[in-house]
Short mmCIF file of C-alpha atoms in Angstrom, two decimals:
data_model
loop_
_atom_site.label_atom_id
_atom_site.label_comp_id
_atom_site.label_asym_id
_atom_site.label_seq_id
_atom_site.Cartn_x
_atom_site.Cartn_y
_atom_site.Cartn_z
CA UNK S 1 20.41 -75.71 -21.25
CA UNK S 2 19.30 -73.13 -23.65
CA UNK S 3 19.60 -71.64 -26.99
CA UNK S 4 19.97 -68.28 -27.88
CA UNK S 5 18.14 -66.54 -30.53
CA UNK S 6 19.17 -62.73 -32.05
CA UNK S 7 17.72 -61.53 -35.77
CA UNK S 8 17.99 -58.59 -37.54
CA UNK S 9 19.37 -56.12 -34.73
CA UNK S 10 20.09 -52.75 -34.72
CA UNK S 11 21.63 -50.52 -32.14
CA UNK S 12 21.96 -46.75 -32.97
CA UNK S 13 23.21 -43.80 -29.97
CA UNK S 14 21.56 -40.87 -31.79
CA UNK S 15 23.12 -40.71 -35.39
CA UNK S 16 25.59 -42.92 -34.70
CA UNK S 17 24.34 -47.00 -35.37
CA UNK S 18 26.55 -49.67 -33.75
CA UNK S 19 25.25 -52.88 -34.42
CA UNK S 20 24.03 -53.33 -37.57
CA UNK S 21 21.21 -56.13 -38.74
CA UNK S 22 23.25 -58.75 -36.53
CA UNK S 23 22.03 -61.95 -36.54
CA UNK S 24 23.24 -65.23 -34.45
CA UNK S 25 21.21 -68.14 -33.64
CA UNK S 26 23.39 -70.29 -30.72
CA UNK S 27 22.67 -73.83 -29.97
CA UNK S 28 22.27 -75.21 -26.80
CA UNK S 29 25.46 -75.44 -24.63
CA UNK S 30 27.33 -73.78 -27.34
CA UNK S 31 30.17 -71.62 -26.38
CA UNK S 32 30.49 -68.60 -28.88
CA UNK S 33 33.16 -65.45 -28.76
CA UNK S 34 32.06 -62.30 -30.16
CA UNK S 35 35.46 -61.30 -31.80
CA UNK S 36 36.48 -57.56 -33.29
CA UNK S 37 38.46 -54.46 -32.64
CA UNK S 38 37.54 -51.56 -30.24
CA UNK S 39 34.40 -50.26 -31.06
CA UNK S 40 33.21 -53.10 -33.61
CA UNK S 41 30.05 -53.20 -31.45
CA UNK S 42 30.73 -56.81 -29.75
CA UNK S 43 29.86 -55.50 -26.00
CA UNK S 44 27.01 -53.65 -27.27
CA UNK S 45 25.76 -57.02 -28.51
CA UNK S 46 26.26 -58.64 -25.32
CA UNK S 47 24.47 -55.58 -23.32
CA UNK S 48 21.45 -56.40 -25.67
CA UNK S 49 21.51 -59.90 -24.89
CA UNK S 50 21.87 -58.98 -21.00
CA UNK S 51 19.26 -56.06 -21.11
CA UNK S 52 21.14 -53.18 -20.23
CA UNK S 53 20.59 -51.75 -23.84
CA UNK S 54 17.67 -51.74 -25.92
CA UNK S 55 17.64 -52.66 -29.24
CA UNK S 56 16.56 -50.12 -31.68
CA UNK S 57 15.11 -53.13 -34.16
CA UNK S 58 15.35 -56.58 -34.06
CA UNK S 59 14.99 -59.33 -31.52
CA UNK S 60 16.46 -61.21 -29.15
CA UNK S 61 14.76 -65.05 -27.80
CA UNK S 62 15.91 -67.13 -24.98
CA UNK S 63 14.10 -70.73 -25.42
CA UNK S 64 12.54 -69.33 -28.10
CA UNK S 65 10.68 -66.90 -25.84
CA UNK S 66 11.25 -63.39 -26.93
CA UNK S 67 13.20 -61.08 -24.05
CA UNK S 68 13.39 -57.88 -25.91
CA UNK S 69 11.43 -56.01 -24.01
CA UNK S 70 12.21 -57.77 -20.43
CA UNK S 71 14.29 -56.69 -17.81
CA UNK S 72 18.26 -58.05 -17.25
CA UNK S 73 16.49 -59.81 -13.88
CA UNK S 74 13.56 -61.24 -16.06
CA UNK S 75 15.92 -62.84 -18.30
CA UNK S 76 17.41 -66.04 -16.34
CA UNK S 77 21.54 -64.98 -17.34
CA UNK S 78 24.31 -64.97 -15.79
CA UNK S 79 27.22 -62.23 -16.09
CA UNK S 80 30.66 -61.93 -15.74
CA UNK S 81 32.16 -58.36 -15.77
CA UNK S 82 35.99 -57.14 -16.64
CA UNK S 83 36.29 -55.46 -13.64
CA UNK S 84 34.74 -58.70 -10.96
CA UNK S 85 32.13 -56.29 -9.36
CA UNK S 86 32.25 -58.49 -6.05
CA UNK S 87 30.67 -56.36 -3.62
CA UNK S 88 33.47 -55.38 -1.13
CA UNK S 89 31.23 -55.72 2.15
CA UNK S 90 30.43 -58.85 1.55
CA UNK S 91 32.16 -62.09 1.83
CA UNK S 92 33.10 -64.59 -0.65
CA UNK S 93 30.32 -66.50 0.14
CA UNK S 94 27.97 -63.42 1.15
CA UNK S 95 28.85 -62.73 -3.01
CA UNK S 96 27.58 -66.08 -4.62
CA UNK S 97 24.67 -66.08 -2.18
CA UNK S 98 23.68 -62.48 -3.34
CA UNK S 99 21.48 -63.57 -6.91
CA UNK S 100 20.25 -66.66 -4.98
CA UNK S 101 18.78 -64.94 -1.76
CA UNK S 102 17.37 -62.61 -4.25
CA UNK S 103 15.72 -65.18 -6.09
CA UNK S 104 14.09 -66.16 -2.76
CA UNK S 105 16.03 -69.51 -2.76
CA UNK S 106 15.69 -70.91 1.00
CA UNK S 107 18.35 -70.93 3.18
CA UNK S 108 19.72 -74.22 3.50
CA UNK S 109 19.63 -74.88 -0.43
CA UNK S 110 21.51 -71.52 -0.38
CA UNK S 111 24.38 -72.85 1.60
CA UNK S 112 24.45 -75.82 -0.14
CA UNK S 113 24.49 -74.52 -3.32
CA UNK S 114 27.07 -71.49 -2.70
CA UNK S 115 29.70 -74.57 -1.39
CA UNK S 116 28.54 -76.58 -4.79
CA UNK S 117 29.94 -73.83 -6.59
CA UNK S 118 33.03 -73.00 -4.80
CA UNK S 119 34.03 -75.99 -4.83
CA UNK S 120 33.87 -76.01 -8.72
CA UNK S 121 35.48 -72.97 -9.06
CA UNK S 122 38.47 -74.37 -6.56
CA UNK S 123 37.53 -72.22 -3.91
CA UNK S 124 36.28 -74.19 -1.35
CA UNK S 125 37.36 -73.26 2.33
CA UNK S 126 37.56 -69.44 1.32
CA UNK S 127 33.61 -68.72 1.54
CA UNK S 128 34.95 -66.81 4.60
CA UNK S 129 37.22 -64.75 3.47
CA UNK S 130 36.53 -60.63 1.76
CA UNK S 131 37.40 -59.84 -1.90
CA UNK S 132 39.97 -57.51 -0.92
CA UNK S 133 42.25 -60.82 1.08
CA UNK S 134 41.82 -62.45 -2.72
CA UNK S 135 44.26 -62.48 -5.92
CA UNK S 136 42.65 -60.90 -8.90
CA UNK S 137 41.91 -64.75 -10.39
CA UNK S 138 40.29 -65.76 -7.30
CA UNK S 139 38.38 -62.76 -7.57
CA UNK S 140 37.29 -63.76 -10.76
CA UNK S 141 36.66 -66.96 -10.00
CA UNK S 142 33.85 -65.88 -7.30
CA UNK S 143 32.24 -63.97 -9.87
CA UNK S 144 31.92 -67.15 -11.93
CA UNK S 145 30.86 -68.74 -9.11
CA UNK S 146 28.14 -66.10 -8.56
CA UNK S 147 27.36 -66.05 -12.69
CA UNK S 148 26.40 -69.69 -12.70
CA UNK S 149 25.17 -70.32 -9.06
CA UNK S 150 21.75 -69.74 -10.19
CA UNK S 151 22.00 -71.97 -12.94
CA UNK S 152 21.41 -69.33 -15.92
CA UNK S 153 19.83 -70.41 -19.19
CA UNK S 154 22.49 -68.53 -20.78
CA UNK S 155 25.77 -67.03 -19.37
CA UNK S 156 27.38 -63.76 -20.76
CA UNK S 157 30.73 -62.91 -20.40
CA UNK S 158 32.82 -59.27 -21.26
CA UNK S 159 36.17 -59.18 -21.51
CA UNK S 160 36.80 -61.65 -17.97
CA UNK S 161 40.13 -62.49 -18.04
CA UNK S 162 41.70 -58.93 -19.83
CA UNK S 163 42.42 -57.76 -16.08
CA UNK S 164 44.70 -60.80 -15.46
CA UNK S 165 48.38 -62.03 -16.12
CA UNK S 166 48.87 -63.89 -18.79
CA UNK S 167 49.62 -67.44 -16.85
CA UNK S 168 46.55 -66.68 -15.08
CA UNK S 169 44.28 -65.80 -18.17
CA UNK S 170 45.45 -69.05 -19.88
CA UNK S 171 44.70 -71.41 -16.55
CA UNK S 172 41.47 -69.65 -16.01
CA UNK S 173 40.23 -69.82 -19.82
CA UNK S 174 40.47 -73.35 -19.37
CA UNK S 175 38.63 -73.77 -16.35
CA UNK S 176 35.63 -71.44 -16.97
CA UNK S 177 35.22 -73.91 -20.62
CA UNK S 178 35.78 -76.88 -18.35
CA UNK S 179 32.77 -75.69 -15.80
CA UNK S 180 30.74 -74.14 -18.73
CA UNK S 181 31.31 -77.87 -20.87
CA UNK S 182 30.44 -79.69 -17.51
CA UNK S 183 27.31 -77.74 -16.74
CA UNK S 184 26.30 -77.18 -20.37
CA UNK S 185 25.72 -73.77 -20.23
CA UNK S 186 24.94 -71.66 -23.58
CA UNK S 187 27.47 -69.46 -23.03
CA UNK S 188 28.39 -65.91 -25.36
CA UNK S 189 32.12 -64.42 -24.69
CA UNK S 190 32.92 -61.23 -25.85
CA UNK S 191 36.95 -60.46 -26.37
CA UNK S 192 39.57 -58.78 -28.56
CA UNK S 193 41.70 -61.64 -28.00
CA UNK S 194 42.01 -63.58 -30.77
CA UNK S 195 44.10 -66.39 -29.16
CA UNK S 196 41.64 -66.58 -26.35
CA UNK S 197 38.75 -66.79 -28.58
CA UNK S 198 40.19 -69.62 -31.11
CA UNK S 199 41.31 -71.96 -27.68
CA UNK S 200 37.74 -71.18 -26.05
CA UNK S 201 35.15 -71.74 -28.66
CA UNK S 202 33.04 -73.65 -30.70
CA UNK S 203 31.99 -70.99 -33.04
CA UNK S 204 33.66 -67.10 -33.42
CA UNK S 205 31.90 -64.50 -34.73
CA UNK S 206 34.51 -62.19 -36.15
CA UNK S 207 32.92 -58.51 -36.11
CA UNK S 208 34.07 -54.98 -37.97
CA UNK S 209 32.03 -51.69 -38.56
CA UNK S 210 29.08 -53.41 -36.13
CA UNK S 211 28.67 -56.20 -38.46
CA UNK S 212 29.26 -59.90 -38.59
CA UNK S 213 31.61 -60.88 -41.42
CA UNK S 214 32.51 -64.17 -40.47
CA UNK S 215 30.98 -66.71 -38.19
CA UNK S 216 32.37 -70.07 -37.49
CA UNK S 217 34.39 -73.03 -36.14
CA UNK S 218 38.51 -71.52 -35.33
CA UNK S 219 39.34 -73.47 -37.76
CA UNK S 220 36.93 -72.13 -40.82
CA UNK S 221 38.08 -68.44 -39.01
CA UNK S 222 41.60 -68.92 -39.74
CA UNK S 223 41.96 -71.27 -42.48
CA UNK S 224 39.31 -70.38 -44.61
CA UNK S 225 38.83 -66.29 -43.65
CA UNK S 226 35.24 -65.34 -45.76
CA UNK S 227 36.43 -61.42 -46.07
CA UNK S 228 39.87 -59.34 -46.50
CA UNK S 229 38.91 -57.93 -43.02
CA UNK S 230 38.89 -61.77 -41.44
CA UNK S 231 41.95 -62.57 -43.25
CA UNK S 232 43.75 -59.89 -42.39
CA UNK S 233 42.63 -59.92 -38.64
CA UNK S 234 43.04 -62.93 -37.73
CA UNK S 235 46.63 -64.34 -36.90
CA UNK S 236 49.83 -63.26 -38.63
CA UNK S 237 49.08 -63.11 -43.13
CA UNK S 238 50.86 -62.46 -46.13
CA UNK S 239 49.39 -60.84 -48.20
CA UNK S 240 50.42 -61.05 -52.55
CA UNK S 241 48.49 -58.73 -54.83
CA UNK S 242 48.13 -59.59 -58.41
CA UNK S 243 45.44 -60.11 -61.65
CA UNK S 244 43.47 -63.26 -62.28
CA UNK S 245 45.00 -64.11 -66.23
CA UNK S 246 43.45 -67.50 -66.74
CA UNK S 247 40.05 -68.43 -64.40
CA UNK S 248 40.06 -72.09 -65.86
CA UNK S 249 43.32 -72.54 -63.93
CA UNK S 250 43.56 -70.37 -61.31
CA UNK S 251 46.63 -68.47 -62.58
CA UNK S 252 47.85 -65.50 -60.95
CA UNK S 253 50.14 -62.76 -62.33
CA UNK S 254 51.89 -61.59 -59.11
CA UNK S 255 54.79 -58.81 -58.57
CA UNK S 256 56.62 -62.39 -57.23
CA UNK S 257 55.68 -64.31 -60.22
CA UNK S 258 52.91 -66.44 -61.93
CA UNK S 259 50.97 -68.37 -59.17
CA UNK S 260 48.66 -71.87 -60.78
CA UNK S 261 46.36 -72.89 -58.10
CA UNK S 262 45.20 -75.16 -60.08
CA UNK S 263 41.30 -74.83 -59.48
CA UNK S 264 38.79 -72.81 -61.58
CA UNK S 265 38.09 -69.22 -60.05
CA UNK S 266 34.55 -67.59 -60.46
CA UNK S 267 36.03 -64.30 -61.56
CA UNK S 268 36.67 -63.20 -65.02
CA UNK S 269 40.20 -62.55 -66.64
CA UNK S 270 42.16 -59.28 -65.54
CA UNK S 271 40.22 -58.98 -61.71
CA UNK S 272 42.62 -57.60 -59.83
CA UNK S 273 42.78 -60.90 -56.42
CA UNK S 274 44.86 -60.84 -53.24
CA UNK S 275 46.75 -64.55 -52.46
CA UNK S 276 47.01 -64.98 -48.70
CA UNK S 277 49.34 -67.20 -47.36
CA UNK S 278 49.81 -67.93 -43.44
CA UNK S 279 53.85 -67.52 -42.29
CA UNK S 280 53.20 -71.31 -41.22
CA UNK S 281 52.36 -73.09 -44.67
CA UNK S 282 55.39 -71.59 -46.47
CA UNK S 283 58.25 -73.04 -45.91
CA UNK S 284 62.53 -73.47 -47.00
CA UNK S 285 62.59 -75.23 -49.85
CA UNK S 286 66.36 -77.79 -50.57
CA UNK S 287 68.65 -76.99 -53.24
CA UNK S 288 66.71 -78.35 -56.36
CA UNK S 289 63.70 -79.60 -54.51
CA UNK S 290 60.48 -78.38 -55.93
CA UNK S 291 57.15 -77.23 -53.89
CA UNK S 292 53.48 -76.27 -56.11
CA UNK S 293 54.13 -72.58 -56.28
CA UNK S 294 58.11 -71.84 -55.09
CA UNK S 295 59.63 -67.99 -54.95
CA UNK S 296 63.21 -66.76 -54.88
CA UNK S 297 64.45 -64.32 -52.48
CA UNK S 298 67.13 -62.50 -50.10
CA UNK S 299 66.44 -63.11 -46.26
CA UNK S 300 66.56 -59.82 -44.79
CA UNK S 301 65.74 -60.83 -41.03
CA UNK S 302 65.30 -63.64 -38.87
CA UNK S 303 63.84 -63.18 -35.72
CA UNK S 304 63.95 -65.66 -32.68
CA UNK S 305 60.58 -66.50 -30.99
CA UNK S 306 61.30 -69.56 -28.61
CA UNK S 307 59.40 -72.15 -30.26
CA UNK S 308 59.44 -70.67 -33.65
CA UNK S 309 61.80 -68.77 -35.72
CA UNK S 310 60.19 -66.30 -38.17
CA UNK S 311 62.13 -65.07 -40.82
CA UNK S 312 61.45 -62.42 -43.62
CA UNK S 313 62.68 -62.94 -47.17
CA UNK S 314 62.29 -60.26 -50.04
CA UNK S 315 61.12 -61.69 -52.92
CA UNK S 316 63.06 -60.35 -55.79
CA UNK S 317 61.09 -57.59 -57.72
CA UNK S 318 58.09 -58.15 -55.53
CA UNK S 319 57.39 -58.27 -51.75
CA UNK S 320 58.23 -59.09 -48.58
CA UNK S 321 56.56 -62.80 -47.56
CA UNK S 322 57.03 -64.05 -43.76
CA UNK S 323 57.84 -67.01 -42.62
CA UNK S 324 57.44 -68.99 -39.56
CA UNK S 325 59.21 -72.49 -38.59
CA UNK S 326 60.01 -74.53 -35.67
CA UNK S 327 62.61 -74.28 -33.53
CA UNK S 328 64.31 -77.64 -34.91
CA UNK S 329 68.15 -78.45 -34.61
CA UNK S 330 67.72 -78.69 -38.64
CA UNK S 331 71.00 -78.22 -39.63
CA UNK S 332 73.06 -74.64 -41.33
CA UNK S 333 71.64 -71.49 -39.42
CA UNK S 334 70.44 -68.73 -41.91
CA UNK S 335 71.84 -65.41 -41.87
CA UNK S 336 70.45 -61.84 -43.38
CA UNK S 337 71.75 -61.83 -46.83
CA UNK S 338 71.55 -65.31 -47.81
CA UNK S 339 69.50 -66.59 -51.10
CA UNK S 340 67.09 -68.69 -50.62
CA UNK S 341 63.78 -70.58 -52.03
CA UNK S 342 60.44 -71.56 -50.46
CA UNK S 343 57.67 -73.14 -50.88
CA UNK S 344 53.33 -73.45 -50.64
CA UNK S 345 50.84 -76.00 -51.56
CA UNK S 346 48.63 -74.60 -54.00
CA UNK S 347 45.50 -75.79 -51.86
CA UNK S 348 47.05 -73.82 -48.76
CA UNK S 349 46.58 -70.46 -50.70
CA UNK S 350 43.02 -68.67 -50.03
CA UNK S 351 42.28 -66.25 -52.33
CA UNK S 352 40.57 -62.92 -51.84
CA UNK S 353 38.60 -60.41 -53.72
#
C-alpha cells in the first residue's frame, strides 16, 4: 500500500493555467474520485500524478518520495485508460504479461501471476483468446488485470467505465472497488459521473475552474455542499433566494415566505443567502398537519420515475420547489392543478452565501 502526496500544483498550457494550487494528500488504500465538469482540470491532475504532464509548480510524493521529476515507468502506478488500449496483437494473456516481462519478472512467476489476476478479474480460461473475440467489459477487465498485475503503489484510473452500458458500468464499478478494497490499493478515479463517484469512494474531490472546492466523504459532498458550485452540482437542488432579517435565529425573508432555522447565522442582517433544499427532504404535508418550515402551492407537474415520483409545485408568489417521493401505494393520486402543502426540517436546509 501507499499514500499519495500532491501540494500546491499548478498546470498552465501557455497562457492558459488548468490546475490551480491543488492540493490532496490520500491515505493508504484510499479510493478517491476526482469529480467536475469538462475541462475542470481533473484528467490533467491524474496525467500529473501518472507523469505524462509536468507540473508547472508544485509537487507530487509517492511514499513520501517525491516523483515530480520521474518518469510514468519510474513511478510504480498502474493505469486504466477510457479507451482499454489492449494491444490488438497480443493475447489476453500476452496483455497482462506485457508490464511484467518488462519489469524483467521471470517467466514462471509471470504465468503465475497473469492467471492470479485473471482469475480476479473473472477471466480465467480466456488468457487465450485476442481483444477483438472480447465484449467491451471484458476488455476492460484485462486492462485492470494488466493495471494491477504488477502490484502498483498507486493505481490511476480516467474515465474506465464511460465506454460501457450502463448494466455493465454499474457491475464493473463494483468489482474494480471489490479488487481495489481486497488488494488495498491507493487508488485515484477521475469521472464526470457523479453517481459513479458517490457509490465508488471514500473521499470526492469535487473540482470547477481547476480548483478543488470541496473534498470529502459522499455524504459531506451531498449533504453538507461547502460552495454554491458543490451544491448546485451535485444531485438534483432547490434552490430559494432571500435576505438574512434576524442572524440570532436564522430567519429568512424568502419570495415563498419567512424561513426560522432556528440556529444563529454568522452573517449580519440584510445579506442577501440562498436556502437549498434536496427534492428528497421535502415532502406532502396532511390536511392540518404541521412540518418546521411548510409552503403553499399549485402542483403544476408530476412526473413518473419508476421508483420515485417527482412532482413540481409553484409556490404562490415565489418559486418553483421540486419534489421527489417514493413510489408508495399511499393513497389519492395528485393531479396538475391541485393545492397542496409541504414540508422541511429546519436542520435539513443548508444555507449558502
Amino acid at each position: 500500500m501507499s499514500n499519495l502526496t500532491i501540494s500546491a500544483v499548478n498546470k498552465s498550457f501557455g497562457a492558459n493555467t488548468v490546475v490551480k494550487d491543488f492540493h490532496l494528500s490520500m491515505r493508504d488504500g484510499e479510493f478517491i474520485s476526482l469529480l467536475g465538469p469538462s475541462g475542470c482540470g481533473k484528467t490533467t491532475v491524474l496525467r500529473m500524478v501518472a507523469g505524462f504532464e509536468v507540473p508547472s509548480a508544485g509537487t507530487i510524493a509517492i511514499d513520501g518520495q517525491d516523483v515530480t521529476a520521474l518518469r510514468p515507468n519510474q513511478r510504480a502506478i498502474g493505469m486504466m485508460f477510457q479507451s482499454y488500449a489492449l494491444f490488438p496483437n497480443l493475447t489476453v494473456a500476452g496483455n497482462v504479461a506485457f508490464g511484467l516481462k518488462v519489469a524483467g519478472m521471470p517467466r514462471a512467476d509471470v504465468t503465475r501471476r497473469v492467471d492470479e489476476m485473471l482469475a480476479m478479474v473473472g477471466l480465467a480460461g480466456f488468457g487465450g483468446r485476442y481483444p477483438f473475440q472480447l465484449s467491451g467489459g471484458q476488455q476492460q477487465r484485462v486492462a485492470l488485470a494488466r493495471a494491477i498485475a504488477p502490484r502498483p503503489k498507486v493505481l490511476l484510473l480516467d474515465e474506465p467505465l464511460s465506454a460501457l452500458d450502463a448494466k455493465i458500468r454499474v457491475s464493473l464499478r463494483g468489482e474494480i472497488r471489490a479488487i481495489q478494497r481486497e488488494l488495498g490499493i491507493t487508488t485515484l478515479f477521475v469521472t464526470h459521473d457523479q453517481e459513479e463517484a458517490m457509490a465508488m469512494s471514500d473521499r470526492v474531490v469535487v473540482m470547477t475552474g481547476g480548483r478543488a472546492d470541496q473534498v470529502g466523504t459522499p455524504d459531506e459532498i451531498y449533504n453538507q455542499p461547502a460552495t454554491r458550485f458543490v451544491a448546485e452540482f451535485i444531485g438534483a437542488l432547490n434552490l430559494l433566494p432571500g435576505r438574512l432579517h434576524n442572524p440570532a435565529t436564522g430567519e429568512i425573508a424568502t419570495a415563498a415566505g419567512a424561513v426560522a432555522l432556528g440556529r444563529p447565522i454568522r452573517q449580519p442582517a440584510g445579506a442577501d443567502v440562498s436556502l437549498a433544499i434536496r427534492p428528497e427532504m421535502l415532502r406532502l404535508l396532511a390536511p392540518g398537519e404541521a412540518e418546521g418550515v411548510t409552503f403553499a402551492g399549485r402542483l403544476i407537474a408530476r412526473d413518473f420515475l419508476g421508483a420515485i415520483i417527482r412532482l413540481k409545485v409553484q409556490i404562490a408568489d415565489g418559486p418553483t420547489l421540486v419534489i421527489d417521493c417514493f413510489n408508495r401505494d399511499s393513497g389519492a393520486i395528485l393531479y396538475p392543478g391541485q393545492d397542496i402543502r409541504i414540508g422541511v426540517r429546519p436542520e435539513e436546509l443548508v444555507l449558502l452565501d
